[in-house]
Short mmCIF file of C-alpha atoms and ligand atoms in Angstrom, two decimals:
data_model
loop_
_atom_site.label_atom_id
_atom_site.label_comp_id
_atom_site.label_asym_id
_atom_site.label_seq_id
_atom_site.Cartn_x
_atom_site.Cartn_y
_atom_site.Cartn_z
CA UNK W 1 -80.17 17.95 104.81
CA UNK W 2 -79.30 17.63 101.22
CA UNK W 3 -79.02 14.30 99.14
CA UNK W 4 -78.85 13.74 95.04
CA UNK W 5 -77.50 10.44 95.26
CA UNK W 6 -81.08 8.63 93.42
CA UNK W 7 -82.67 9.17 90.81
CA UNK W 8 -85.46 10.06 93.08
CA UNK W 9 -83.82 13.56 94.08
CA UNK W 10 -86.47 15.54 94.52
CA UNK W 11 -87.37 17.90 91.45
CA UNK W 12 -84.47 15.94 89.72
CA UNK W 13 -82.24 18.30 92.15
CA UNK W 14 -81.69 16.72 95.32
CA UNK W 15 -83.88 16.18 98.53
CA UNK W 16 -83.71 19.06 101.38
CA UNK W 17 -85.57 18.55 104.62
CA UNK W 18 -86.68 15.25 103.56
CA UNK W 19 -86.06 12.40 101.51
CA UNK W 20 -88.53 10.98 98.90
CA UNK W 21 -87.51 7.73 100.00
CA UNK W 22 -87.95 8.37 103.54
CA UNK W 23 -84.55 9.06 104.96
CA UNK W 24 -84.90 12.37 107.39
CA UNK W 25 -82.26 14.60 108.15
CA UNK W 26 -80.60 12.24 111.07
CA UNK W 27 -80.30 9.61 108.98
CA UNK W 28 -78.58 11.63 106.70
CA UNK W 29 -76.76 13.44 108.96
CA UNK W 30 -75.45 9.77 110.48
CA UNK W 31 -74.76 8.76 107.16
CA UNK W 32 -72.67 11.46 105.97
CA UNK W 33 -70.45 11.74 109.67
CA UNK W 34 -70.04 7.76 108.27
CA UNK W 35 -68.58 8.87 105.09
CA UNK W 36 -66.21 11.73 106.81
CA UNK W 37 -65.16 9.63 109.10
CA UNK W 38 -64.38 6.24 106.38
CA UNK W 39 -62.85 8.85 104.05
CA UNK W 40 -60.00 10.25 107.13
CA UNK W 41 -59.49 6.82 107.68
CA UNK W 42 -59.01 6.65 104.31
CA UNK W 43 -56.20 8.80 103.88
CA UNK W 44 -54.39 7.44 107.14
CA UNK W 45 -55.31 3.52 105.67
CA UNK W 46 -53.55 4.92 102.09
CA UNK W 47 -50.62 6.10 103.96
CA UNK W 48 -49.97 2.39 106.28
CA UNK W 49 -50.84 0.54 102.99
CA UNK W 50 -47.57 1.99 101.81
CA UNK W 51 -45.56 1.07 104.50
CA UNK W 52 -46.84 -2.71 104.30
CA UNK W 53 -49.47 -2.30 106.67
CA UNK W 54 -53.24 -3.83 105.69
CA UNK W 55 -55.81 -5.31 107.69
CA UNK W 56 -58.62 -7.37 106.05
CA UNK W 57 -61.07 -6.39 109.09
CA UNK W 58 -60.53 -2.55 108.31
CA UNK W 59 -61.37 -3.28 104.76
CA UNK W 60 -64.40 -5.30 105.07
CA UNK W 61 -65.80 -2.96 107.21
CA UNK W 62 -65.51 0.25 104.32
CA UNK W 63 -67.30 -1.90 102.28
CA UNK W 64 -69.88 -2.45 104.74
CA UNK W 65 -70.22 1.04 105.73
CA UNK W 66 -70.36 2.49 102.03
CA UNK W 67 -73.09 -0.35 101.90
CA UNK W 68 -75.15 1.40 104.62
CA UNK W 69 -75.03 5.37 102.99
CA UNK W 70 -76.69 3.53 99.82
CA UNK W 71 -80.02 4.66 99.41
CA UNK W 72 -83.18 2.21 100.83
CA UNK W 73 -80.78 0.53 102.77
CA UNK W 74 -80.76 1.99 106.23
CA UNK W 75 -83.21 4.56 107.78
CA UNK W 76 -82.44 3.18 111.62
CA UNK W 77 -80.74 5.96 113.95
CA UNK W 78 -79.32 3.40 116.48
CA UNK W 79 -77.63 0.74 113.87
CA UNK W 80 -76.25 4.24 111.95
CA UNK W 81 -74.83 4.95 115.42
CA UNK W 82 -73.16 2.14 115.97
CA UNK W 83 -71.73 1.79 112.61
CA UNK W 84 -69.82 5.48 113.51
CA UNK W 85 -68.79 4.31 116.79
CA UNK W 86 -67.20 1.44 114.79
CA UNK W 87 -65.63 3.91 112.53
CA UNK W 88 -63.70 5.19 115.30
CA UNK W 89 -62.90 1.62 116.44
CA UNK W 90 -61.61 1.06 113.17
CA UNK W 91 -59.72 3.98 112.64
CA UNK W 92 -57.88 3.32 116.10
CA UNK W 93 -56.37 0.27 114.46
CA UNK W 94 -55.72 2.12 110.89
CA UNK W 95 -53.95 4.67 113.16
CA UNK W 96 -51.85 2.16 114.95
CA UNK W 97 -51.02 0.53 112.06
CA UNK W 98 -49.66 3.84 110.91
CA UNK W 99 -47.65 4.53 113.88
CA UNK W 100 -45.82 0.91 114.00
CA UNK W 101 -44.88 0.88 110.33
CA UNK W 102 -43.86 4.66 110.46
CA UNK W 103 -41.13 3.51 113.80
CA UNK W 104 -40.39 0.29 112.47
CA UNK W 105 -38.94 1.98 108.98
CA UNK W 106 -37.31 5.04 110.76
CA UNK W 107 -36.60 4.11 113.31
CA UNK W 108 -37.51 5.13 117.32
CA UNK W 109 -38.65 8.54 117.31
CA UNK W 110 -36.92 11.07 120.00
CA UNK W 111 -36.84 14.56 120.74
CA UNK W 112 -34.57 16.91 118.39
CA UNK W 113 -34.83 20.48 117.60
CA UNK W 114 -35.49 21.66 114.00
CA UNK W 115 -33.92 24.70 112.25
CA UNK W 116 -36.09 26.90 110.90
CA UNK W 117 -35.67 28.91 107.34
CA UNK W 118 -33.54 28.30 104.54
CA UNK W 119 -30.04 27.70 103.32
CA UNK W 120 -28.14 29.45 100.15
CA UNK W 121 -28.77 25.88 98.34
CA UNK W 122 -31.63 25.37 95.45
CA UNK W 123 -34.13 23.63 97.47
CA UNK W 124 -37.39 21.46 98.10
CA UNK W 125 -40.48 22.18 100.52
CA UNK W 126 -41.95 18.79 101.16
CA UNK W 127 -45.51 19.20 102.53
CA UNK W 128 -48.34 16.95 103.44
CA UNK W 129 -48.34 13.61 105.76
CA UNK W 130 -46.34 10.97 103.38
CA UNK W 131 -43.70 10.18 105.00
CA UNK W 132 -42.27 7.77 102.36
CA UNK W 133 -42.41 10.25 99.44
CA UNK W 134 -40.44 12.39 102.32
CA UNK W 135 -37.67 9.28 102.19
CA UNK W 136 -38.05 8.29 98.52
CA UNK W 137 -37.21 11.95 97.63
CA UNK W 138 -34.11 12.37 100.06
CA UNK W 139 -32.96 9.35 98.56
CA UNK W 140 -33.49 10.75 94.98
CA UNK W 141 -31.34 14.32 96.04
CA UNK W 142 -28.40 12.23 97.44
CA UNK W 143 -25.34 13.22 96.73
CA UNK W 144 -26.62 16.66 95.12
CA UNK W 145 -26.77 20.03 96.79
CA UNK W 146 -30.54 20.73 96.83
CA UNK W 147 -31.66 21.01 100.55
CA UNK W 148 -34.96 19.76 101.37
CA UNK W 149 -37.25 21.31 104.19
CA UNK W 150 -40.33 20.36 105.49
CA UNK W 151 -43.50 22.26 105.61
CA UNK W 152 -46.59 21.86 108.20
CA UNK W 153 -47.29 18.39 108.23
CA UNK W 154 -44.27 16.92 107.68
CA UNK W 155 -42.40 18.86 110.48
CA UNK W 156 -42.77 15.52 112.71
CA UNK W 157 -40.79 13.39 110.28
CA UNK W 158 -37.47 15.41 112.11
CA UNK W 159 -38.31 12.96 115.19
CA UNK W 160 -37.60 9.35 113.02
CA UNK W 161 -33.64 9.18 112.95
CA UNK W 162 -33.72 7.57 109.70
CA UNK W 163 -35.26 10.30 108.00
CA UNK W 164 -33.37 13.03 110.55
CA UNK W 165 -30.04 12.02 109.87
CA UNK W 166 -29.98 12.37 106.22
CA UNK W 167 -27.46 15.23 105.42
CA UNK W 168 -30.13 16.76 102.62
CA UNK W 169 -32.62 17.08 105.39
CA UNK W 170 -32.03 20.75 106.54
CA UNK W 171 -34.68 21.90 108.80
CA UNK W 172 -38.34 23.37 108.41
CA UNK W 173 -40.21 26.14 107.15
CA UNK W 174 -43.17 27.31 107.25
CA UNK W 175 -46.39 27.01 109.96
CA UNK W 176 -49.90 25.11 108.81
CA UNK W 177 -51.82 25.08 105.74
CA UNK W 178 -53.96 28.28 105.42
CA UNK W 179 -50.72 30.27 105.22
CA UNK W 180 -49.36 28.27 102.32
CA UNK W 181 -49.88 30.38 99.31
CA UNK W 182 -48.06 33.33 100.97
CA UNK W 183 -45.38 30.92 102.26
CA UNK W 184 -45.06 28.37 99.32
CA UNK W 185 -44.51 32.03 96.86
CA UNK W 186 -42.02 33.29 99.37
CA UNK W 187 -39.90 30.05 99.71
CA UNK W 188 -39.01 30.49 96.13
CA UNK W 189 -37.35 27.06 95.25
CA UNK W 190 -39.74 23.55 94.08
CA UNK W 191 -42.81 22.29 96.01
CA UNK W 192 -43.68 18.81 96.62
CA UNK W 193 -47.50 18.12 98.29
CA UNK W 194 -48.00 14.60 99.10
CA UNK W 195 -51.45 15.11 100.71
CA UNK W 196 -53.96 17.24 102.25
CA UNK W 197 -53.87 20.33 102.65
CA UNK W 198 -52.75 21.68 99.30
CA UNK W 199 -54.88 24.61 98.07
CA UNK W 200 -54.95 25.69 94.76
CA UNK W 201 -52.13 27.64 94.31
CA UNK W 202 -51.22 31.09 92.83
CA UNK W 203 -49.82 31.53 89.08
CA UNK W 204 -46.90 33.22 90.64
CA UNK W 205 -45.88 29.87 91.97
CA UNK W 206 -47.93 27.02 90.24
CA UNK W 207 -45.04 25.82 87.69
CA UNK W 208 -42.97 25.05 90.68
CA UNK W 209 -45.57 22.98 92.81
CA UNK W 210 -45.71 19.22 92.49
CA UNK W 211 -47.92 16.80 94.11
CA UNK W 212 -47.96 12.97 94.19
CA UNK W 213 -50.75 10.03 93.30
CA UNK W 214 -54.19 11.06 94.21
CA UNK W 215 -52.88 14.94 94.94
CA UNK W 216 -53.03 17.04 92.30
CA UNK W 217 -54.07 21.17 91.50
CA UNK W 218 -54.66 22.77 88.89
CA UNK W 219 -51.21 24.45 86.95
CA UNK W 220 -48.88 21.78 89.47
CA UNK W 221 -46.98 19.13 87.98
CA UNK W 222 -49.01 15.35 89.24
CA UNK W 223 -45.75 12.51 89.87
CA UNK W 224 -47.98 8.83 89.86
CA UNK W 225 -44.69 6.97 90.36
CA UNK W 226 -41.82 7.56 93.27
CA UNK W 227 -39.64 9.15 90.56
CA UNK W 228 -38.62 12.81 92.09
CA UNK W 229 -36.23 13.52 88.91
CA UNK W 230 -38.60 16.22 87.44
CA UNK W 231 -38.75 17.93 91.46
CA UNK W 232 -35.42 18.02 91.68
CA UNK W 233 -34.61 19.24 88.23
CA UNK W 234 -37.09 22.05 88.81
CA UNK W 235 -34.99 22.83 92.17
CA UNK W 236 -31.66 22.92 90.44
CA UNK W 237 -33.33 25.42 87.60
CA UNK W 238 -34.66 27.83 90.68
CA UNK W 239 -31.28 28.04 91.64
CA UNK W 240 -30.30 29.01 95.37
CA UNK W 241 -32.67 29.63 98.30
CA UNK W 242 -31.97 32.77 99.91
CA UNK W 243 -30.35 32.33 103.56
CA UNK W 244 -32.79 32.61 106.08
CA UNK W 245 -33.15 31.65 109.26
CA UNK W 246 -36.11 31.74 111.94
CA UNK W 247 -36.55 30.17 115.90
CA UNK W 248 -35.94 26.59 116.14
CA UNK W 249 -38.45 23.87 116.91
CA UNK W 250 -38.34 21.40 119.46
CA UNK W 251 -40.15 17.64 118.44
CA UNK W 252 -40.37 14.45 118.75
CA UNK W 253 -42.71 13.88 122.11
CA UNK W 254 -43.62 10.45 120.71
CA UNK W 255 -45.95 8.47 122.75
CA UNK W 256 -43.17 6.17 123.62
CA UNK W 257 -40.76 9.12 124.42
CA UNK W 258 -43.47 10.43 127.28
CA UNK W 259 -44.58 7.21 128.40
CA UNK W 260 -40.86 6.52 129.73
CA UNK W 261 -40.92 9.89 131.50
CA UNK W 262 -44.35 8.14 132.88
CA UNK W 263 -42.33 7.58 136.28
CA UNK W 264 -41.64 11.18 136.84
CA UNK W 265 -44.42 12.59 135.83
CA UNK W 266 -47.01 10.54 137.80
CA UNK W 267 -44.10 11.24 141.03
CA UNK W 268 -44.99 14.50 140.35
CA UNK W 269 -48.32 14.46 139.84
CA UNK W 270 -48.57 12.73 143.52
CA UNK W 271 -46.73 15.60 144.78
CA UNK W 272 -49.22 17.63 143.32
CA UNK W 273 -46.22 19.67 141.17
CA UNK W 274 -48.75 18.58 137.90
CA UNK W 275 -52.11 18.53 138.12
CA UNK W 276 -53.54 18.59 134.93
CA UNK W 277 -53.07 17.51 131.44
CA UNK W 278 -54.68 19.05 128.04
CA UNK W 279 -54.76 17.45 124.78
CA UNK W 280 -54.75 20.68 122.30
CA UNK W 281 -54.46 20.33 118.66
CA UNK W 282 -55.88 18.59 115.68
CA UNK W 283 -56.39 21.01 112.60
CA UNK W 284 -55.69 24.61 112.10
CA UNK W 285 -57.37 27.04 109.90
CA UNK W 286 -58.03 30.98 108.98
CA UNK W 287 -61.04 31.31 111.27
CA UNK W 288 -61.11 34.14 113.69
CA UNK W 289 -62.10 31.51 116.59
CA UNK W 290 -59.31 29.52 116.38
CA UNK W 291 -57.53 32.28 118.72
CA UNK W 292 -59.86 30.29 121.40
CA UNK W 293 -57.31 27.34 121.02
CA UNK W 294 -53.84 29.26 121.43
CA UNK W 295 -55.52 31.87 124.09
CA UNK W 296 -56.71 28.17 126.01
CA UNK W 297 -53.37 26.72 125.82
CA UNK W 298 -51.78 29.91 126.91
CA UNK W 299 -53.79 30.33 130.00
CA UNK W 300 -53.34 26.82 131.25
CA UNK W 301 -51.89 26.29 134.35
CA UNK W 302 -47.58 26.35 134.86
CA UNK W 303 -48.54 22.85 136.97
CA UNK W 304 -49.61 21.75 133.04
CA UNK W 305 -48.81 19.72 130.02
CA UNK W 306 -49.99 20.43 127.10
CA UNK W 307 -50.05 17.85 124.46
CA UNK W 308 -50.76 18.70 121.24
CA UNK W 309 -50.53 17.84 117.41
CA UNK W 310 -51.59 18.16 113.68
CA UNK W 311 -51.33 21.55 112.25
CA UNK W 312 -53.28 23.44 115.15
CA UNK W 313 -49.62 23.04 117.34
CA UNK W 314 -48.65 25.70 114.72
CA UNK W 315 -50.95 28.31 116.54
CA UNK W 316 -49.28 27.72 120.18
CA UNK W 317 -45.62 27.75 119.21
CA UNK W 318 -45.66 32.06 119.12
CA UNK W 319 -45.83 31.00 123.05
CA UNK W 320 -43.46 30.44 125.29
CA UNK W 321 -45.40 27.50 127.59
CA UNK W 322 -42.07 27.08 129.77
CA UNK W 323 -40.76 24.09 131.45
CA UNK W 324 -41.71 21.56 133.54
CA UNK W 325 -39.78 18.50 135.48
CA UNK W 326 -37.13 19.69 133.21
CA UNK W 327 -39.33 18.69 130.08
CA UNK W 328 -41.36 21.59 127.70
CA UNK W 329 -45.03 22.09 128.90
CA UNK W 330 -46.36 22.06 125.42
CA UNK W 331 -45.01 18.45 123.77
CA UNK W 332 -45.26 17.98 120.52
CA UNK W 333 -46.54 14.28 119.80
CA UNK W 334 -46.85 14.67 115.92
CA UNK W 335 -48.79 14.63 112.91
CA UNK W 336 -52.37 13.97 113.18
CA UNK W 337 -52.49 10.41 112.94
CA UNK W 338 -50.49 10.43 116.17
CA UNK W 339 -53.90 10.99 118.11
CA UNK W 340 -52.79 7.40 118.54
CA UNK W 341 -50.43 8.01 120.89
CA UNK W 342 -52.16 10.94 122.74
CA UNK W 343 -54.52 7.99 123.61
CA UNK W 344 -51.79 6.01 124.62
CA UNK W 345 -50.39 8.18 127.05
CA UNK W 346 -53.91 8.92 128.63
CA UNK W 347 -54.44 5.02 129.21
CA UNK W 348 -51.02 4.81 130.16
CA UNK W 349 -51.68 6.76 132.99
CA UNK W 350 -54.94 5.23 133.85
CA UNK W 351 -53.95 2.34 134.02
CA UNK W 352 -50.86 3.57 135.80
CA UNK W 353 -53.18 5.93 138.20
CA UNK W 354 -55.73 2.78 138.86
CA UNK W 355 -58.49 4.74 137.23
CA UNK W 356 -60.02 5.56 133.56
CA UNK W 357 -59.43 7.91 131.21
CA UNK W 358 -62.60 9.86 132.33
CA UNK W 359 -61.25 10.41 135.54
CA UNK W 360 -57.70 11.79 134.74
CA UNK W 361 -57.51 15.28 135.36
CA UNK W 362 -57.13 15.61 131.52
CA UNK W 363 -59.14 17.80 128.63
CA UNK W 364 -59.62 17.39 125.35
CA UNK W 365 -59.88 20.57 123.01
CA UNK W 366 -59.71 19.15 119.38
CA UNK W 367 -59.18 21.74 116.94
CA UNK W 368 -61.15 20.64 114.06
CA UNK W 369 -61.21 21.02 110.30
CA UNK W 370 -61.21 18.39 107.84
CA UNK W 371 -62.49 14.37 107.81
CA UNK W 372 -59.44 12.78 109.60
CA UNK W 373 -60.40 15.21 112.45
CA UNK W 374 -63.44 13.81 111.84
CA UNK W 375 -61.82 10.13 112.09
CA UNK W 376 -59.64 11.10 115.84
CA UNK W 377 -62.98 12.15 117.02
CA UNK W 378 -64.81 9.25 116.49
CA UNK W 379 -62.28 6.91 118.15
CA UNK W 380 -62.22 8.99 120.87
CA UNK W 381 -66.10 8.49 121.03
CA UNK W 382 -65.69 4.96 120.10
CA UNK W 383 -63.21 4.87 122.98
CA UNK W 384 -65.70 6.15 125.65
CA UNK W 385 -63.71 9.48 125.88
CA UNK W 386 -66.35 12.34 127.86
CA UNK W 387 -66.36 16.08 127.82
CA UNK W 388 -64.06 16.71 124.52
CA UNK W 389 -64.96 19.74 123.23
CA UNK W 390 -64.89 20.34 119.41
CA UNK W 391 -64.46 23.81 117.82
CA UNK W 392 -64.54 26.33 116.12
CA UNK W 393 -67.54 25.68 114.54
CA UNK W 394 -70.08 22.94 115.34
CA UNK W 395 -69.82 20.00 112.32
CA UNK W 396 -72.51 21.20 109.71
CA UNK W 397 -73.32 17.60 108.95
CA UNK W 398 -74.28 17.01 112.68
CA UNK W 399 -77.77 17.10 112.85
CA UNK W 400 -79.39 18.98 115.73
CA UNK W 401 -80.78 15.77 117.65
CA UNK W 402 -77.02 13.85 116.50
CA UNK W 403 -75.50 16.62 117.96
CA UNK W 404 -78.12 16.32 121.13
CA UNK W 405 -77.56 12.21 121.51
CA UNK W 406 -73.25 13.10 121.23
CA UNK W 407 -73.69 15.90 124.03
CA UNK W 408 -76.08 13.64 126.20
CA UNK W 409 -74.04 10.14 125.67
CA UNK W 410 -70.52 11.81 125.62
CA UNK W 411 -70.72 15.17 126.97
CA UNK W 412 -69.54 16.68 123.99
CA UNK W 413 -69.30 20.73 123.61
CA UNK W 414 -68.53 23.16 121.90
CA UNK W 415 -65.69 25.49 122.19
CA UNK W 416 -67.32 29.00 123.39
CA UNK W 417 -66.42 32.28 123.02
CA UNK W 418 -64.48 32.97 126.29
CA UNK W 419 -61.46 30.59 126.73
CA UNK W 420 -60.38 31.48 129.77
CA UNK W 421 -63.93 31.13 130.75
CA UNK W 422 -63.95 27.24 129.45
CA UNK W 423 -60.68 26.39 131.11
CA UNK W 424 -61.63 27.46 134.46
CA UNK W 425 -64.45 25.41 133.96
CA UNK W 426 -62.27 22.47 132.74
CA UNK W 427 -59.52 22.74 135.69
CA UNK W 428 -62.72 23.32 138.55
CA UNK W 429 -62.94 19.88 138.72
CA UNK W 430 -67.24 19.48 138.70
CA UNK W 431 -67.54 18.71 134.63
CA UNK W 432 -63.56 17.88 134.87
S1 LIG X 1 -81.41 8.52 98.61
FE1 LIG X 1 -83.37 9.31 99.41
S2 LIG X 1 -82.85 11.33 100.14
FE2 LIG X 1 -81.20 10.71 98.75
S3 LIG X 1 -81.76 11.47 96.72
FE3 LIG X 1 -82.55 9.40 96.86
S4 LIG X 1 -84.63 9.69 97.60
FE4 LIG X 1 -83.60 11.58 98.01
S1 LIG X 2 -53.88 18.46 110.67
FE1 LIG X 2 -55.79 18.61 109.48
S2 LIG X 2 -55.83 20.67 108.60
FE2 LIG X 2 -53.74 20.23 109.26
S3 LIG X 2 -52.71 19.50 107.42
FE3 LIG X 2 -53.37 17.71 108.63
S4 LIG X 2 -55.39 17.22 107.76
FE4 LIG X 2 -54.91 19.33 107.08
#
């Protein structure tokens, strides 16, 4: 553990192993996976705030919690617990408050592919999760020629007609985050990052990256107000894009699109022609191990679907999953935040099936990075969700006996080192 947050840090420093004023390293350890987990739901909160959406109860209880991590307040595991378990509770409704404001303003989402590349047009790479600095900025390029494309993130907004069917929305480029300072150099036209994850970027391209509000890097260009002008005028400078195109994407598996192919699909899975269903996604990253998550999806069954969102669907689109009941194995339900409707097509077909979540033939391999990862995960807890296995690494701020009480309550793993290993395991049927 580590903690400077008192004056009592130890040798004026901070406290390691243990805390002058008692707190040992689970408290801590429950404390911080508080924080993570407030500051995901955070960002998601920030982004439904926006659009309208508030809820007094969500706020109250970020007070409360940032009450709890203050020192001499709480040193109890079990009340710590429960305050992370509520967390996810929270975050369900943060993430469903998202998800209605995001369809009510643009409208029902539905399945569309996405070009890929660039047209011979000055032009705009819009990354991050905003979605209404995605529409404030199409509706600041009106009427001009500079094309705007989205990058990681934002690929999902292609599935809201409102935002689709704008004529300066040409397509996508560009796969997750860790490959943005090669990708953001080569696009060669203006940048505009409206969350998480921007790195800091390169000289060669800094003068040309913008970011919005609380987003900002060093040698980029911060906008606090919706007023694009300076983005655009930087596009316009650049000059044209060079033509380029790349494979198109398919999108737009919202939870309401598969739920009405609910019918079908549990015909089917009577028939036995599906008989399993994996969640795979969440963040992506430069680690070595993330290969487990693409080599996992690739390996699971043609009688399959695969689920997935966030940045980590960037990994299994070099793939070809195939079809199935005339629909693509691997659906693509969205940004993060739409975790929310990955739960509500597994308790749509519960409740369809007569049975829980836990018992659907159904895994969970969450692909984890940052703190709204953190966030899904602890709804899914919340939620009563077993077996999920987290990976590539184990959470640093998990504790050894927090990890222990998560694997013994929840049946939490870790991803391993042999994929095809863990998916046997998950499609034998013993541990599910
Ligand atoms: S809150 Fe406790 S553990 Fe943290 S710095 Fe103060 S004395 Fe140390
Ligand atoms: S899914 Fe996670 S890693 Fe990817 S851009 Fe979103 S927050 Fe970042």
């Amino acid at each position: 553990m580590f903690c400077n947050q008192c004056e009592q840090a130890a040798g004026g420093t901070g406290c390691a192993d243990f805390g002058i004023c008692g707190k040992d390293e689970d408290v801590q350890s429950l404390q911080e996976t508080l924080l993570y987990g407030l500051k995901g739901m955070a960002a998601y909160a920030h982004h439904a705030r926006r659009l309208g959406k508030v809820d007094e109860a969500v706020d109250a209880f970020v007070e409360e919690a940032l009450f709890a991590t203050m020192t001499n307040v709480n040193f109890d595991v079990p009340s710590l617990l429960e305050l992370v378990l509520e967390c996810g509770r929270q975050n369900l409704r943060v993430m469903e408050m998202l998800d209605e404001a995001h369809v009510a303003r643009y409208g029902q989402p539905s399945v569309t592919t996405v070009r890929t590349g660039t047209a011979h047009a000055p032009g705009i790479l819009v990354t991050g999760h905003d979605l209404l600095d995605l529409e404030n900025l199409l509706a600041q390029v009106a009427g001009t020629d500079v094309m705007v494309y989205t990058h990681g993130e934002m690929l999902p907004a292609h599935m809201y007609p409102v935002l689709r069917d704008h004529p300066n929305l040409a397509g996508h480029f560009g796969g997750a985050w860790q490959l943005q300072k090669t990708e953001f150099e080569a696009f060669g036209g203006a940048i505009l990052a409206t969350t998480n994850c921007i790195l800091k970027p390169r000289e060669a391209y800094q003068d040309r990256v913008f970011t919005t509000r609380v987003t900002a890097v060093p040698g980029g260009t911060r906008l606090k107000e919706d007023v694009f002008a300076p983005v655009i005028q930087r596009a316009l400078a650049l000059g044209p894009l060079p033509a380029r195109s790349g494979p198109a994407l398919t999108v737009g598996f919202h939870h309401s699109v598969i739920l009405a192919a609910a019918p079908a699909i549990l015909e089917a899975v009577g028939k036995g022609e599906v008989n399993h269903f994996f969640v795979i996604g969440g963040c992506d990253g430069a680690e070595p191990g993330r290969n487990y998550f693409s080599e996992f999806a690739a390996n699971a069954p043609d009688t399959s679907f695969i689920l997935t969102l966030g940045c980590g669907k960037f990994r299994l689109l070099d793939h070809d999953h195939g079809t199935l009941l005339g629909l693509p194995r691997l659906l693509d339900m969205g940004q993060c935040n739409n975790a929310y409707g990955a739960i509500q097509v597994a308790t749509g077909l519960a409740g369809a099936l007569g049975c829980g979540v836990n018992d659907l033939p159904l895994t969970i391999v969450l692909s984890w990075f940052e703190q709204k990862a953190v966030a899904v995960l602890l709804t899914l807890l919340h939620l009563g969700v077993k077996n999920i296995t987290v990976g590539p690494a184990a959470p640093a701020f998990l504790s050894p006996n927090v990890f222990k009480i998560l694997q013994q309550t929840y049946g939490l793993r870790l991803t391993g080192t042999d994929a095809k290993a863990d998916l046997s395991r998950a499609l034998g049927g013993a541990e599910r």
